[in-house]
Amino acid sequence: RLYIKEYMEEKEGSVHLFLDTSKSMDYGEKKKSELMKELAAALAYISVSSQDHVKVYDLGKPGRPFTANNGKAGFRNLQVTLEKMEVGEKADILEGVRRTGNMAAGLTVILSDFLDEKYFPEKEEKNGELDLLLRYLAYQKQKVVLLHILAEEEVEIDMTGSWNLIDSEDETSKVMVDMEQDTIDRYKEQLNAFTKGLQVTCKKHGAIYHLCHTGQAFDKIIFDELRDIYEH
């Protein structure tokens, strides 16, 4: 059977899944929020099957977590809860995690696109907001996994011509860009710096970082990309 092992000191561990329901997650032909919910359901299922205690948090409403239970009925309740989880709430990851209060020692998984200026490092080795988040979770005796979820369209750019780009979380913020090759190249450089900055900060704190996008096969993400979260 599958069971979360590497991060658990006890046979029955505590698993905390934090889902980012900010408006930016509602993007892509396949929505980022859809992949986020699929991953959360799979990780919760693996965990409760191993007798771990699982709580699922909507970061837009962190004070009302859902407790996942074992069995078909428990998993169906989890699916219904995830389906009803609405994207569009203003979600502050650090504040949302803090608002949950004291946490049982265990594993915390944060599922987000991290598209917030606070997570864009000024320098590759410096990410103040993520540093604070990981320090707080270490204080709460958590081992941490960041699942960085992007849309395939954000990773593989297939745009030409002039585009009026609008910030999904601030529709008053707009910019007109010509999608020429040098523009695409600069975007990819910035994206690489962004993801590398998150990865470097995670490594410094002993956390695990994974980049997932909606164009990947789901079973490949679970059984290949995320293999280090669980063991057979």
CSV table of C-alpha atoms in Angstrom, one decimal:
chain,number,residue,atom,x,y,z
A,1,ARG,CA,0.0,0.0,0.0
A,2,LEU,CA,1.0,3.6,-0.3
A,3,TYR,CA,1.8,5.5,2.8
A,4,ILE,CA,3.4,8.8,3.8
A,5,LYS,CA,6.5,7.8,5.6
A,6,GLU,CA,9.6,9.9,5.2
A,7,TYR,CA,8.2,12.8,7.2
A,8,MET,CA,6.3,10.9,10.0
A,9,GLU,CA,7.7,10.1,13.3
A,10,GLU,CA,4.6,8.2,14.4
A,11,LYS,CA,2.6,5.5,12.7
A,12,GLU,CA,-0.4,7.8,12.6
A,13,GLY,CA,0.7,11.2,11.3
A,14,SER,CA,-1.0,14.5,10.6
A,15,VAL,CA,-1.2,15.9,7.1
A,16,HIS,CA,-2.3,19.5,6.4
A,17,LEU,CA,-3.2,20.4,2.8
A,18,PHE,CA,-3.5,24.1,2.1
A,19,LEU,CA,-5.2,25.1,-1.2
A,20,ASP,CA,-4.8,28.5,-2.8
A,21,THR,CA,-8.3,29.7,-3.9
A,22,SER,CA,-7.1,33.1,-5.2
A,23,LYS,CA,-8.5,34.3,-8.5
A,24,SER,CA,-5.3,33.6,-10.4
A,25,MET,CA,-5.9,29.9,-10.0
A,26,ASP,CA,-8.9,30.2,-12.3
A,27,TYR,CA,-6.7,30.3,-15.4
A,28,GLY,CA,-5.9,28.0,-18.3
A,29,GLU,CA,-7.8,25.8,-20.7
A,30,LYS,CA,-7.6,23.3,-17.9
A,31,LYS,CA,-7.8,25.5,-14.8
A,32,LYS,CA,-5.0,25.5,-12.3
A,33,SER,CA,-7.6,25.1,-9.6
A,34,GLU,CA,-8.8,21.8,-11.3
A,35,LEU,CA,-5.3,20.3,-11.1
A,36,MET,CA,-4.9,21.6,-7.5
A,37,LYS,CA,-8.1,19.8,-6.4
A,38,GLU,CA,-7.1,16.6,-8.2
A,39,LEU,CA,-3.7,16.6,-6.4
A,40,ALA,CA,-5.3,17.4,-3.1
A,41,ALA,CA,-7.8,14.5,-3.5
A,42,ALA,CA,-5.1,12.1,-4.4
A,43,LEU,CA,-2.8,13.0,-1.5
A,44,ALA,CA,-5.7,13.0,0.9
A,45,TYR,CA,-6.7,9.5,-0.3
A,46,ILE,CA,-3.2,8.2,0.1
A,47,SER,CA,-2.9,9.6,3.5
A,48,VAL,CA,-6.2,8.5,5.0
A,49,SER,CA,-5.6,5.0,3.6
A,50,SER,CA,-2.5,5.0,5.7
A,51,GLN,CA,-4.4,6.0,8.9
A,52,ASP,CA,-3.0,9.5,8.8
A,53,HIS,CA,-5.1,12.4,10.0
A,54,VAL,CA,-5.8,14.8,7.1
A,55,LYS,CA,-7.1,18.3,7.2
A,56,VAL,CA,-7.8,20.3,4.0
A,57,TYR,CA,-7.8,24.1,4.2
A,58,ASP,CA,-9.2,26.7,1.8
A,59,LEU,CA,-6.7,29.5,2.2
A,60,GLY,CA,-9.5,32.0,1.5
A,61,LYS,CA,-11.3,30.6,4.5
A,62,PRO,CA,-8.6,28.9,6.6
A,63,GLY,CA,-10.6,28.9,9.8
A,64,ARG,CA,-13.0,26.1,8.5
A,65,PRO,CA,-10.8,23.1,7.5
A,66,PHE,CA,-12.3,19.9,6.2
A,67,THR,CA,-11.3,16.7,8.0
A,68,ALA,CA,-10.9,13.8,5.5
A,69,ASN,CA,-12.1,10.4,6.7
A,70,ASN,CA,-11.3,6.9,5.4
A,71,GLY,CA,-13.6,4.8,3.3
A,72,LYS,CA,-15.7,5.4,0.2
A,73,ALA,CA,-18.1,7.7,2.0
A,74,GLY,CA,-15.3,9.8,3.5
A,75,PHE,CA,-13.6,10.1,0.1
A,76,ARG,CA,-16.8,11.1,-1.6
A,77,ASN,CA,-17.4,13.8,1.1
A,78,LEU,CA,-13.9,15.1,0.3
A,79,GLN,CA,-14.6,15.2,-3.4
A,80,VAL,CA,-17.9,17.2,-2.8
A,81,THR,CA,-16.0,19.6,-0.5
A,82,LEU,CA,-13.3,20.2,-3.2
A,83,GLU,CA,-16.0,20.6,-5.9
A,84,LYS,CA,-17.7,23.3,-3.9
A,85,MET,CA,-14.5,25.1,-3.1
A,86,GLU,CA,-14.8,28.4,-5.0
A,87,VAL,CA,-11.9,30.2,-6.6
A,88,GLY,CA,-11.9,34.0,-6.3
A,89,GLU,CA,-11.3,34.6,-2.6
A,90,LYS,CA,-8.4,36.8,-1.7
A,91,ALA,CA,-5.9,34.3,-0.3
A,92,ASP,CA,-2.8,35.3,1.6
A,93,ILE,CA,-0.8,32.1,2.1
A,94,LEU,CA,1.2,33.1,5.2
A,95,GLU,CA,-1.7,34.8,6.9
A,96,GLY,CA,-4.0,31.9,6.1
A,97,VAL,CA,-1.5,29.4,7.5
A,98,ARG,CA,-1.1,31.5,10.7
A,99,ARG,CA,-4.8,31.8,11.2
A,100,THR,CA,-5.1,28.0,11.6
A,101,GLY,CA,-3.5,28.3,15.0
A,102,ASN,CA,-1.4,25.5,16.5
A,103,MET,CA,-0.9,22.5,14.2
A,104,ALA,CA,-0.2,18.9,15.1
A,105,ALA,CA,3.4,17.9,14.1
A,106,GLY,CA,3.4,16.3,10.7
A,107,LEU,CA,3.4,17.1,7.0
A,108,THR,CA,2.2,20.3,5.4
A,109,VAL,CA,1.5,20.6,1.6
A,110,ILE,CA,0.8,24.0,0.1
A,111,LEU,CA,-0.8,24.0,-3.4
A,112,SER,CA,-0.5,27.3,-5.1
A,113,ASP,CA,0.7,29.2,-8.2
A,114,PHE,CA,2.5,31.6,-5.8
A,115,LEU,CA,1.6,34.5,-8.2
A,116,ASP,CA,2.0,37.1,-5.6
A,117,GLU,CA,4.7,39.8,-5.8
A,118,LYS,CA,5.6,38.8,-2.2
A,119,TYR,CA,7.0,35.5,-3.6
A,120,PHE,CA,9.1,37.1,-6.3
A,121,PRO,CA,12.6,37.2,-4.9
A,122,GLU,CA,14.6,40.4,-5.2
A,123,LYS,CA,17.6,38.2,-5.6
A,124,GLU,CA,17.7,34.5,-6.5
A,125,GLU,CA,18.7,33.5,-3.0
A,126,LYS,CA,16.4,35.9,-1.2
A,127,ASN,CA,12.6,35.4,-0.8
A,128,GLY,CA,11.4,37.1,2.4
A,129,GLU,CA,7.8,36.0,2.4
A,130,LEU,CA,8.5,32.3,1.7
A,131,ASP,CA,11.3,32.5,4.2
A,132,LEU,CA,8.9,33.7,6.9
A,133,LEU,CA,6.3,31.0,5.9
A,134,LEU,CA,8.8,28.1,6.1
A,135,ARG,CA,10.2,29.4,9.4
A,136,TYR,CA,6.8,29.5,10.9
A,137,LEU,CA,6.0,26.0,9.7
A,138,ALA,CA,9.3,24.7,11.1
A,139,TYR,CA,8.3,26.3,14.4
A,140,GLN,CA,5.0,24.3,14.1
A,141,LYS,CA,7.1,21.1,13.6
A,142,GLN,CA,6.0,20.7,10.0
A,143,LYS,CA,7.9,19.1,7.2
A,144,VAL,CA,6.9,21.0,4.1
A,145,VAL,CA,6.1,20.3,0.4
A,146,LEU,CA,5.4,23.2,-2.0
A,147,LEU,CA,3.4,22.1,-5.1
A,148,HIS,CA,3.8,25.0,-7.5
A,149,ILE,CA,0.9,24.7,-9.9
A,150,LEU,CA,1.0,26.6,-13.2
A,151,ALA,CA,-1.1,26.4,-16.3
A,152,GLU,CA,0.4,24.8,-19.4
A,153,GLU,CA,-0.1,28.2,-21.1
A,154,GLU,CA,2.1,29.9,-18.5
A,155,VAL,CA,4.9,27.4,-19.1
A,156,GLU,CA,4.7,26.8,-22.9
A,157,ILE,CA,4.0,30.2,-24.5
A,158,ASP,CA,2.0,30.0,-27.7
A,159,MET,CA,1.0,33.6,-28.4
A,160,THR,CA,1.8,35.9,-31.3
A,161,GLY,CA,0.9,39.5,-32.1
A,162,SER,CA,-0.2,42.3,-29.7
A,163,TRP,CA,-2.0,41.4,-26.5
A,164,ASN,CA,-3.6,43.4,-23.7
A,165,LEU,CA,-2.6,41.5,-20.6
A,166,ILE,CA,-4.8,42.0,-17.5
A,167,ASP,CA,-3.9,41.1,-13.9
A,168,SER,CA,-6.5,38.5,-12.9
A,169,GLU,CA,-6.5,39.7,-9.3
A,170,ASP,CA,-6.4,43.4,-10.2
A,171,GLU,CA,-8.3,44.1,-13.4
A,172,THR,CA,-7.2,47.8,-13.3
A,173,SER,CA,-3.6,46.6,-13.9
A,174,LYS,CA,-3.2,46.2,-17.6
A,175,VAL,CA,-0.2,46.2,-20.0
A,176,MET,CA,0.0,46.0,-23.8
A,177,VAL,CA,2.8,43.7,-25.1
A,178,ASP,CA,4.0,42.5,-28.5
A,179,MET,CA,4.6,38.8,-28.3
A,180,GLU,CA,7.8,38.7,-30.3
A,181,GLN,CA,10.5,36.1,-29.7
A,182,ASP,CA,12.6,38.4,-27.6
A,183,THR,CA,9.6,39.1,-25.4
A,184,ILE,CA,8.9,35.4,-25.0
A,185,ASP,CA,12.6,34.8,-24.2
A,186,ARG,CA,12.6,37.4,-21.5
A,187,TYR,CA,9.4,35.9,-20.0
A,188,LYS,CA,11.0,32.5,-19.9
A,189,GLU,CA,14.0,34.0,-18.1
A,190,GLN,CA,11.8,35.6,-15.5
A,191,LEU,CA,9.8,32.4,-15.0
A,192,ASN,CA,13.0,30.4,-14.5
A,193,ALA,CA,14.3,33.0,-12.0
A,194,PHE,CA,10.9,32.9,-10.2
A,195,THR,CA,10.8,29.1,-9.9
A,196,LYS,CA,14.5,28.8,-9.1
A,197,GLY,CA,14.1,31.4,-6.3
A,198,LEU,CA,11.3,29.3,-4.7
A,199,GLN,CA,13.3,26.1,-5.1
A,200,VAL,CA,16.5,27.7,-3.5
A,201,THR,CA,14.5,29.0,-0.5
A,202,CYS,CA,12.8,25.6,0.0
A,203,LYS,CA,16.2,23.8,-0.1
A,204,LYS,CA,17.6,26.2,2.5
A,205,HIS,CA,14.8,25.2,4.9
A,206,GLY,CA,14.8,21.5,4.1
A,207,ALA,CA,11.4,21.8,2.3
A,208,ILE,CA,10.6,20.0,-1.0
A,209,TYR,CA,9.6,21.9,-4.1
A,210,HIS,CA,7.8,20.6,-7.1
A,211,LEU,CA,6.6,22.4,-10.2
A,212,CYS,CA,3.5,20.9,-11.8
A,213,HIS,CA,1.5,22.2,-14.8
A,214,THR,CA,-1.8,21.4,-16.3
A,215,GLY,CA,-0.3,19.9,-19.5
A,216,GLN,CA,1.3,17.0,-17.6
A,217,ALA,CA,-0.4,13.6,-17.4
A,218,PHE,CA,-1.9,13.4,-13.9
A,219,ASP,CA,-0.6,9.9,-13.2
A,220,LYS,CA,3.0,11.0,-14.1
A,221,ILE,CA,2.8,13.8,-11.6
A,222,ILE,CA,1.6,11.5,-8.8
A,223,PHE,CA,3.8,8.5,-9.4
A,224,ASP,CA,6.9,10.1,-10.9
A,225,GLU,CA,7.1,13.8,-9.9
A,226,LEU,CA,5.8,13.4,-6.4
A,227,ARG,CA,7.4,10.0,-5.6
A,228,ASP,CA,9.5,11.5,-2.8
A,229,ILE,CA,6.4,12.5,-0.8
A,230,TYR,CA,5.5,8.8,-0.3
A,231,GLU,CA,7.0,5.4,-0.6
A,232,HIS,CA,5.6,2.0,-1.6
